[in-house]
Amino acid sequence: MQQTNNEYLSLPFDRHNMAVYLGADRSALSRELSKMRQEGIIDFHKNQVHIKKHVF
């Protein structure tokens, strides 16, 4: 995973492989990513994630 100064991440795998890596169900991961998108925390397209709002 790479981070640049403009708050974008390029993930080295798709959602299925990310779920396997995290030990989570793919549908649960997709649901949580969608919730974060609806809350304005992140936006994403394929393996690109834009962090819009920090929550910590």
Coordinates of N, CA and C in Angstrom, one line a residue:
M1 N 0.9 -1.2 0.0 CA 0.0 0.0 0.0 C 0.9 1.2 0.0
Q2 N 0.6 2.2 -0.9 CA 1.4 3.4 -0.9 C 0.5 4.6 -0.6
Q3 N 1.1 5.6 0.1 CA 0.4 6.8 0.4 C 1.1 7.9 -0.2
T4 N 0.4 8.9 -0.8 CA 1.0 10.1 -1.3 C 0.6 11.2 -0.5
N5 N 1.1 12.4 -0.8 CA 0.7 13.6 0.0 C -0.7 14.0 -0.2
N6 N -1.4 13.6 -1.3 CA -2.7 14.1 -1.5 C -3.8 13.1 -1.0
E7 N -3.4 12.3 0.0 CA -4.4 11.4 0.7 C -5.0 10.3 -0.2
Y8 N -4.3 9.8 -1.2 CA -4.8 8.7 -2.0 C -3.9 7.5 -1.7
L9 N -4.6 6.4 -1.7 CA -3.9 5.1 -1.5 C -4.1 4.2 -2.7
S10 N -3.1 3.5 -3.1 CA -3.2 2.6 -4.2 C -3.0 1.2 -3.5
L11 N -4.1 0.4 -3.4 CA -4.0 -0.9 -2.8 C -3.5 -2.0 -3.8
P12 N -2.6 -2.9 -3.3 CA -2.1 -3.8 -4.3 C -3.0 -5.1 -4.5
F13 N -4.2 -5.0 -4.1 CA -5.1 -6.2 -4.3 C -6.6 -5.7 -4.4
D14 N -7.4 -6.6 -5.0 CA -8.8 -6.3 -5.1 C -9.5 -6.6 -3.8
R15 N -10.9 -6.4 -3.8 CA -11.6 -6.5 -2.5 C -11.6 -8.0 -2.0
H16 N -11.7 -8.9 -2.9 CA -11.6 -10.3 -2.5 C -10.3 -10.6 -1.7
N17 N -9.2 -10.3 -2.3 CA -7.9 -10.5 -1.7 C -7.7 -9.7 -0.5
M18 N -8.2 -8.5 -0.4 CA -8.2 -7.6 0.8 C -8.9 -8.3 1.9
A19 N -10.1 -8.8 1.6 CA -10.9 -9.5 2.6 C -10.1 -10.8 3.2
V20 N -9.5 -11.5 2.3 CA -8.7 -12.7 2.7 C -7.6 -12.2 3.6
Y21 N -6.9 -11.2 3.2 CA -5.7 -10.6 3.9 C -6.2 -10.2 5.3
L22 N -7.4 -9.6 5.4 CA -7.9 -9.1 6.7 C -8.6 -10.1 7.5
G23 N -8.8 -11.3 6.9 CA -9.6 -12.3 7.6 C -11.1 -12.0 7.7
A24 N -11.6 -11.3 6.8 CA -13.0 -10.8 6.8 C -13.8 -11.4 5.6
D25 N -15.1 -11.4 5.7 CA -15.9 -11.8 4.6 C -15.9 -10.7 3.6
R26 N -15.9 -11.0 2.3 CA -15.8 -10.0 1.3 C -17.1 -9.1 1.3
S27 N -18.2 -9.7 1.5 CA -19.4 -8.8 1.6 C -19.4 -7.9 2.8
A28 N -18.9 -8.3 3.9 CA -18.8 -7.5 5.1 C -17.8 -6.3 4.8
L29 N -16.7 -6.6 4.2 CA -15.7 -5.6 3.8 C -16.4 -4.6 2.9
S30 N -17.0 -5.0 1.9 CA -17.7 -4.1 0.9 C -18.8 -3.3 1.6
R31 N -19.5 -3.9 2.5 CA -20.5 -3.1 3.3 C -19.9 -2.0 4.1
E32 N -18.8 -2.3 4.8 CA -18.1 -1.3 5.6 C -17.5 -0.2 4.8
L33 N -16.9 -0.6 3.6 CA -16.4 0.5 2.8 C -17.5 1.4 2.2
S34 N -18.6 0.8 1.9 CA -19.7 1.6 1.4 C -20.3 2.5 2.5
K35 N -20.3 2.0 3.7 CA -20.7 2.9 4.9 C -19.8 4.1 5.0
M36 N -18.5 3.8 4.9 CA -17.5 4.9 5.1 C -17.6 5.9 3.9
R37 N -17.9 5.4 2.7 CA -18.2 6.3 1.6 C -19.4 7.2 1.8
Q38 N -20.5 6.6 2.3 CA -21.7 7.3 2.5 C -21.5 8.4 3.6
E39 N -20.7 8.1 4.6 CA -20.4 9.0 5.7 C -19.4 10.1 5.3
G40 N -18.8 10.0 4.1 CA -17.9 11.0 3.6 C -16.5 10.8 4.1
I41 N -16.2 9.7 4.6 CA -14.8 9.4 5.2 C -13.9 9.1 4.0
I42 N -14.3 8.2 3.1 CA -13.5 7.8 2.0 C -14.3 7.9 0.7
D43 N -13.5 7.8 -0.4 CA -14.1 7.5 -1.7 C -13.2 6.5 -2.3
F44 N -13.7 5.7 -3.3 CA -12.8 4.7 -3.9 C -13.3 4.3 -5.2
H45 N -12.4 3.8 -6.0 CA -12.7 3.3 -7.3 C -11.7 2.2 -7.5
K46 N -12.2 0.9 -7.7 CA -11.3 -0.2 -7.8 C -10.3 -0.3 -6.7
N47 N -9.0 -0.2 -6.9 CA -8.0 -0.3 -5.8 C -7.5 1.0 -5.4
Q48 N -8.1 2.1 -5.8 CA -7.7 3.5 -5.4 C -8.6 4.0 -4.3
V49 N -8.1 4.4 -3.2 CA -8.9 4.9 -2.1 C -8.4 6.3 -1.8
H50 N -9.4 7.2 -1.7 CA -9.2 8.6 -1.4 C -9.7 8.9 0.0
I51 N -8.8 9.2 0.9 CA -9.2 9.5 2.3 C -9.6 11.0 2.4
K52 N -10.9 11.2 2.6 CA -11.5 12.5 2.6 C -11.6 13.2 3.9
K53 N -11.7 12.3 5.0 CA -11.9 12.9 6.3 C -11.2 11.9 7.3
H54 N -10.3 12.4 8.1 CA -9.7 11.6 9.1 C -10.6 11.5 10.3
V55 N -10.8 10.3 10.9 CA -11.7 10.1 12.0 C -10.9 9.9 13.3
F56 N -9.6 10.0 13.3 CA -8.9 9.9 14.5 C -8.0 11.1 14.8

